[in-house]
Structures are given as structure tokens and as C-alpha cells.
Amino acid sequence: PMGNGTGKTFMLLAIASAIMFTTKHKLFQSIGIFKSWPYPKVLRIMSTSKMCEDSNAIQTAIRALFPPDRYTQTRGMGKAYYSQGKTDTGFMWDVMTYNQEALEYAGSTIGAILASEPPPEDIFKECLARLRGGGFIMVEATPVNKGAYLKDQYIDKGILSDPRTNKVVGKIICVPGDSHENCRDHYPGGQLSHDD
């Protein structure tokens, strides 16, 4: 959880770009998944419908971070926003909004799910089932009431267990941050001036 203006959504798409296109950036070099992706080459990006609009944060970050000649996007049937993409590296992704039904999130096995702001609980649980081939889900969040279930049921426990067997199937990592970490005058990678 972090406050507004910390670059959370930009960070999610930077991670997606580093996974799909690889990177030599030193922040990613010590983490093996950015060198050799071991999970299904399918990603999901999800947020509010406003955040998915062409002129808003998700598409702005995609245009800034994805190499322009190495991916394509389509709107998909009946979608007013870009809802599908593919790369020349064999990755695919979809973009889904929180006003969709949880059942629409069912189906394929996904390697990484990147959520901008906490999804409704039923959507989050459906997304966990999509990781059956291994992978991770990352939720960036401005602390809000709609994400309280994440803290109570996941972050506080620190582990993810299969509810049928109680077997530990994953770990939970919470990384808090504050607005000052997005200051370009004081931190590498910061995007706002100190005055902003």
C-alpha cells in the first residue's frame, strides 16, 4: 500500500515490460524471472474502467515502457479500451476491469496478474485460481476500504494456503511506500519533482 503519486501503476507496467521484453536495468537484474520467465507467457492487467481508458494510466505506461515496434494491441469484441495484446517474444496479455463479473475472469492459466488498485474479493479469488501453472499476483494499492480483505485474509497471514488441504502454496509480501520515493530530485527512477 502506498499513497497517490508514488508511481504504483507505472511500476506495475514496468514489471510487465521487464518480464515480456527482458531488460538490462539494474533493478531487475538480480531477480531470475526477469532473465528467464518460468511461468505461462500470459499476463493479466486489471483495474477500474477509468484507469483502462486510452488516455489514462495503464495505456500511458504501456506507451512509455513497451518497445513500440514489438507489440500490438486490439480492443476485443465490444470493448471501448485496448483489452488484448501480444508481443514478438511470445507473450500475450489481457486487460480487464473491475466492473466485469468474476466469471469473466475464469478460464485460462495465467503467469502473472497485475492489479492496479485492489480488485473486488470475488475477482481476486478467481484470479488466484488462474495461477495454477505457477506465477504471481501483484496488487498496488492506495489504502482504501475496498481492499481491507487483502490485509485481513492475506497480508496478515503472510502465506497463501489451499483452503481444501491447508497446504501452503505461496507467500505474501507487502511492500509499503510513500510519495517521497517518487521524487526525481532524491530517488533514482522518481518521476515527480520535489515540489510536486
mmCIF file of C-alpha atoms in Angstrom:
data_model
loop_
_atom_site.group_PDB
_atom_site.id
_atom_site.type_symbol
_atom_site.label_atom_id
_atom_site.label_comp_id
_atom_site.label_asym_id
_atom_site.label_seq_id
_atom_site.Cartn_x
_atom_site.Cartn_y
_atom_site.Cartn_z
ATOM 1 C CA PRO A 1 0.000 0.000 0.000
ATOM 2 C CA MET A 2 1.207 3.454 -0.955
ATOM 3 C CA GLY A 3 -0.237 6.915 -1.311
ATOM 4 C CA ASN A 4 -1.252 8.594 -4.545
ATOM 5 C CA GLY A 5 1.505 9.963 -6.748
ATOM 6 C CA THR A 6 4.076 7.265 -5.973
ATOM 7 C CA GLY A 7 4.109 5.732 -9.461
ATOM 8 C CA LYS A 8 2.367 2.485 -8.492
ATOM 9 C CA THR A 9 0.629 1.852 -11.824
ATOM 10 C CA PHE A 10 3.756 2.824 -13.763
ATOM 11 C CA MET A 11 5.699 0.328 -11.626
ATOM 12 C CA LEU A 12 3.246 -2.477 -12.493
ATOM 13 C CA LEU A 13 3.688 -1.871 -16.206
ATOM 14 C CA ALA A 14 7.476 -1.574 -15.807
ATOM 15 C CA ILE A 15 7.406 -5.065 -14.299
ATOM 16 C CA ALA A 16 5.230 -6.337 -17.167
ATOM 17 C CA SER A 17 7.650 -4.816 -19.694
ATOM 18 C CA ALA A 18 10.695 -6.295 -17.957
ATOM 19 C CA ILE A 19 9.056 -9.738 -17.965
ATOM 20 C CA MET A 20 7.908 -9.680 -21.590
ATOM 21 C CA PHE A 21 10.814 -7.859 -23.255
ATOM 22 C CA THR A 22 13.614 -8.515 -20.731
ATOM 23 C CA THR A 23 15.723 -5.640 -19.515
ATOM 24 C CA LYS A 24 19.259 -4.759 -18.559
ATOM 25 C CA HIS A 25 18.074 -2.303 -15.887
ATOM 26 C CA LYS A 26 19.942 -2.978 -12.649
ATOM 27 C CA LEU A 27 16.757 -3.021 -10.570
ATOM 28 C CA PHE A 28 15.651 -6.194 -12.344
ATOM 29 C CA GLN A 29 18.964 -7.990 -12.969
ATOM 30 C CA SER A 30 19.223 -9.797 -9.638
ATOM 31 C CA ILE A 31 15.771 -11.406 -9.979
ATOM 32 C CA GLY A 32 15.740 -14.597 -12.042
ATOM 33 C CA ILE A 33 12.233 -14.265 -13.520
ATOM 34 C CA PHE A 34 13.381 -11.207 -15.470
ATOM 35 C CA LYS A 35 16.135 -13.251 -17.119
ATOM 36 C CA SER A 36 14.192 -16.433 -17.810
ATOM 37 C CA TRP A 37 10.412 -16.432 -17.312
ATOM 38 C CA PRO A 38 9.391 -19.872 -15.929
ATOM 39 C CA TYR A 39 5.595 -19.424 -15.966
ATOM 40 C CA PRO A 40 2.913 -19.318 -18.666
ATOM 41 C CA LYS A 41 3.556 -16.442 -21.087
ATOM 42 C CA VAL A 42 0.161 -14.901 -20.392
ATOM 43 C CA LEU A 43 -0.285 -11.810 -18.221
ATOM 44 C CA ARG A 44 -3.403 -10.074 -16.962
ATOM 45 C CA ILE A 45 -3.601 -6.364 -16.216
ATOM 46 C CA MET A 46 -6.671 -5.235 -14.316
ATOM 47 C CA SER A 47 -8.032 -2.054 -12.826
ATOM 48 C CA THR A 48 -11.016 0.251 -12.761
ATOM 49 C CA SER A 49 -12.597 1.026 -16.124
ATOM 50 C CA LYS A 50 -11.383 4.647 -15.864
ATOM 51 C CA MET A 51 -7.746 3.533 -15.460
ATOM 52 C CA CYS A 52 -8.028 1.381 -18.617
ATOM 53 C CA GLU A 53 -9.108 4.242 -20.904
ATOM 54 C CA ASP A 54 -6.745 5.148 -23.759
ATOM 55 C CA SER A 55 -5.647 8.422 -22.135
ATOM 56 C CA ASN A 56 -5.289 7.124 -18.588
ATOM 57 C CA ALA A 57 -2.538 5.478 -16.512
ATOM 58 C CA ILE A 58 -2.386 1.944 -17.923
ATOM 59 C CA GLN A 59 -2.197 2.883 -21.606
ATOM 60 C CA THR A 60 0.088 5.830 -20.826
ATOM 61 C CA ALA A 61 2.513 3.466 -19.088
ATOM 62 C CA ILE A 62 2.288 0.881 -21.891
ATOM 63 C CA ARG A 63 3.171 3.553 -24.468
ATOM 64 C CA ALA A 64 6.081 4.760 -22.329
ATOM 65 C CA LEU A 65 7.507 1.361 -21.356
ATOM 66 C CA PHE A 66 6.775 -1.182 -24.106
ATOM 67 C CA PRO A 67 9.022 -1.026 -27.204
ATOM 68 C CA PRO A 68 6.630 0.386 -29.848
ATOM 69 C CA ASP A 69 7.614 -1.949 -32.673
ATOM 70 C CA ARG A 70 7.468 -5.120 -30.573
ATOM 71 C CA TYR A 71 3.809 -5.407 -29.541
ATOM 72 C CA THR A 72 0.282 -4.998 -30.862
ATOM 73 C CA GLN A 73 -2.991 -4.347 -29.071
ATOM 74 C CA THR A 74 -6.636 -4.829 -30.013
ATOM 75 C CA ARG A 75 -9.835 -3.685 -28.388
ATOM 76 C CA GLY A 76 -11.518 -7.062 -28.417
ATOM 77 C CA MET A 77 -15.164 -7.674 -29.138
ATOM 78 C CA GLY A 78 -17.311 -4.831 -27.808
ATOM 79 C CA LYS A 79 -14.547 -3.244 -25.715
ATOM 80 C CA ALA A 80 -14.045 0.526 -25.662
ATOM 81 C CA TYR A 81 -10.454 0.108 -24.472
ATOM 82 C CA TYR A 82 -7.460 -1.976 -25.548
ATOM 83 C CA SER A 83 -8.211 -5.340 -23.956
ATOM 84 C CA GLN A 84 -5.699 -7.704 -25.569
ATOM 85 C CA GLY A 85 -2.081 -7.536 -26.567
ATOM 86 C CA LYS A 86 0.745 -9.715 -27.825
ATOM 87 C CA THR A 87 4.479 -9.336 -28.227
ATOM 88 C CA ASP A 88 7.136 -10.560 -30.608
ATOM 89 C CA THR A 89 8.565 -12.528 -27.648
ATOM 90 C CA GLY A 90 5.557 -14.861 -27.478
ATOM 91 C CA PHE A 91 3.744 -13.180 -24.581
ATOM 92 C CA MET A 92 0.064 -12.286 -24.541
ATOM 93 C CA TRP A 93 -1.908 -10.176 -22.097
ATOM 94 C CA ASP A 94 -5.440 -9.134 -21.436
ATOM 95 C CA VAL A 95 -6.780 -6.046 -19.707
ATOM 96 C CA MET A 96 -9.883 -6.428 -17.569
ATOM 97 C CA THR A 97 -11.924 -4.022 -15.479
ATOM 98 C CA TYR A 98 -13.445 -4.423 -12.041
ATOM 99 C CA ASN A 99 -16.944 -3.789 -13.344
ATOM 100 C CA GLN A 100 -16.813 -7.171 -15.107
ATOM 101 C CA GLU A 101 -18.303 -10.228 -13.417
ATOM 102 C CA ALA A 102 -15.923 -12.604 -11.614
ATOM 103 C CA LEU A 103 -16.995 -15.370 -14.010
ATOM 104 C CA GLU A 104 -15.447 -13.395 -16.886
ATOM 105 C CA TYR A 105 -12.084 -13.779 -15.123
ATOM 106 C CA ALA A 106 -12.316 -17.595 -15.282
ATOM 107 C CA GLY A 107 -10.646 -19.687 -17.934
ATOM 108 C CA SER A 108 -7.034 -19.650 -18.983
ATOM 109 C CA THR A 109 -3.919 -20.272 -16.929
ATOM 110 C CA ILE A 110 -2.007 -17.033 -16.386
ATOM 111 C CA GLY A 111 1.600 -16.475 -15.309
ATOM 112 C CA ALA A 112 1.286 -13.010 -13.748
ATOM 113 C CA ILE A 113 -1.657 -10.889 -12.695
ATOM 114 C CA LEU A 114 -1.027 -7.182 -12.186
ATOM 115 C CA ALA A 115 -3.778 -5.283 -10.401
ATOM 116 C CA SER A 116 -3.917 -1.509 -10.226
ATOM 117 C CA GLU A 117 -5.853 -0.894 -7.009
ATOM 118 C CA PRO A 118 -7.450 -3.726 -5.024
ATOM 119 C CA PRO A 119 -9.912 -5.818 -7.017
ATOM 120 C CA PRO A 120 -13.232 -6.889 -5.543
ATOM 121 C CA GLU A 121 -12.735 -10.001 -3.410
ATOM 122 C CA ASP A 122 -14.588 -12.402 -5.743
ATOM 123 C CA ILE A 123 -12.409 -11.282 -8.684
ATOM 124 C CA PHE A 124 -9.232 -11.636 -6.609
ATOM 125 C CA LYS A 125 -10.131 -15.202 -5.633
ATOM 126 C CA GLU A 126 -10.927 -16.119 -9.241
ATOM 127 C CA CYS A 127 -7.560 -14.706 -10.302
ATOM 128 C CA LEU A 128 -5.716 -16.838 -7.746
ATOM 129 C CA ALA A 129 -7.146 -19.913 -9.494
ATOM 130 C CA ARG A 130 -5.664 -18.692 -12.812
ATOM 131 C CA LEU A 131 -2.158 -19.128 -11.343
ATOM 132 C CA ARG A 132 -2.425 -22.924 -11.324
ATOM 133 C CA GLY A 133 0.637 -23.166 -13.610
ATOM 134 C CA GLY A 134 2.758 -21.082 -11.223
ATOM 135 C CA GLY A 135 3.239 -17.351 -11.182
ATOM 136 C CA PHE A 136 2.314 -14.371 -9.063
ATOM 137 C CA ILE A 137 -0.310 -11.737 -8.453
ATOM 138 C CA MET A 138 0.756 -8.206 -7.625
ATOM 139 C CA VAL A 139 -1.675 -5.627 -6.273
ATOM 140 C CA GLU A 140 -0.652 -1.988 -5.994
ATOM 141 C CA ALA A 141 -2.968 -0.149 -3.672
ATOM 142 C CA THR A 142 -3.724 3.241 -2.305
ATOM 143 C CA PRO A 143 -5.026 2.287 1.150
ATOM 144 C CA VAL A 144 -8.787 2.137 0.718
ATOM 145 C CA ASN A 145 -11.636 0.317 2.407
ATOM 146 C CA LYS A 146 -12.377 -1.935 -0.585
ATOM 147 C CA GLY A 147 -9.050 -3.703 -0.123
ATOM 148 C CA ALA A 148 -9.442 -4.459 3.595
ATOM 149 C CA TYR A 149 -9.955 -8.173 2.863
ATOM 150 C CA LEU A 150 -6.413 -8.292 1.415
ATOM 151 C CA LYS A 151 -4.903 -7.250 4.738
ATOM 152 C CA ASP A 152 -7.141 -9.402 6.918
ATOM 153 C CA GLN A 153 -7.091 -12.593 4.845
ATOM 154 C CA TYR A 154 -3.704 -12.462 3.115
ATOM 155 C CA ILE A 155 -1.140 -9.868 4.222
ATOM 156 C CA ASP A 156 -1.562 -10.514 7.954
ATOM 157 C CA LYS A 157 -1.159 -14.281 7.376
ATOM 158 C CA GLY A 158 1.920 -13.896 5.189
ATOM 159 C CA ILE A 159 1.185 -17.149 3.363
ATOM 160 C CA LEU A 160 -1.332 -18.420 0.851
ATOM 161 C CA SER A 161 -2.897 -21.793 1.665
ATOM 162 C CA ASP A 162 -5.103 -24.124 -0.348
ATOM 163 C CA PRO A 163 -8.437 -23.932 1.535
ATOM 164 C CA ARG A 164 -9.167 -27.618 0.865
ATOM 165 C CA THR A 165 -5.889 -29.012 2.200
ATOM 166 C CA ASN A 166 -4.352 -26.117 4.193
ATOM 167 C CA LYS A 167 -1.144 -26.759 2.219
ATOM 168 C CA VAL A 168 0.965 -23.620 1.817
ATOM 169 C CA VAL A 169 1.025 -22.750 -1.889
ATOM 170 C CA GLY A 170 2.549 -19.281 -1.809
ATOM 171 C CA LYS A 171 3.905 -16.438 0.248
ATOM 172 C CA ILE A 172 2.609 -12.911 0.657
ATOM 173 C CA ILE A 173 4.981 -9.959 0.553
ATOM 174 C CA CYS A 174 3.813 -6.446 1.415
ATOM 175 C CA VAL A 175 5.982 -3.530 0.323
ATOM 176 C CA PRO A 176 4.827 -0.186 1.727
ATOM 177 C CA GLY A 177 5.984 3.064 0.187
ATOM 178 C CA ASP A 178 5.422 6.789 0.379
ATOM 179 C CA SER A 179 5.166 9.711 -2.017
ATOM 180 C CA HIS A 180 8.744 10.852 -1.409
ATOM 181 C CA GLU A 181 10.049 7.712 -3.128
ATOM 182 C CA ASN A 182 8.663 9.065 -6.412
ATOM 183 C CA CYS A 183 10.732 12.275 -6.121
ATOM 184 C CA ARG A 184 13.158 12.516 -9.045
ATOM 185 C CA ASP A 185 15.256 15.023 -7.066
ATOM 186 C CA HIS A 186 16.041 12.479 -4.339
ATOM 187 C CA TYR A 187 15.478 8.940 -5.702
ATOM 188 C CA PRO A 188 16.658 7.214 -8.892
ATOM 189 C CA GLY A 189 13.622 6.446 -11.028
ATOM 190 C CA GLY A 190 11.467 9.104 -9.339
ATOM 191 C CA GLN A 191 9.033 10.803 -11.688
ATOM 192 C CA LEU A 192 7.851 13.918 -9.859
ATOM 193 C CA SER A 193 9.828 16.954 -8.745
ATOM 194 C CA HIS A 194 10.150 17.541 -5.011
ATOM 195 C CA ASP A 195 7.735 20.481 -5.270
ATOM 196 C CA ASP A 196 5.127 18.248 -6.972
#
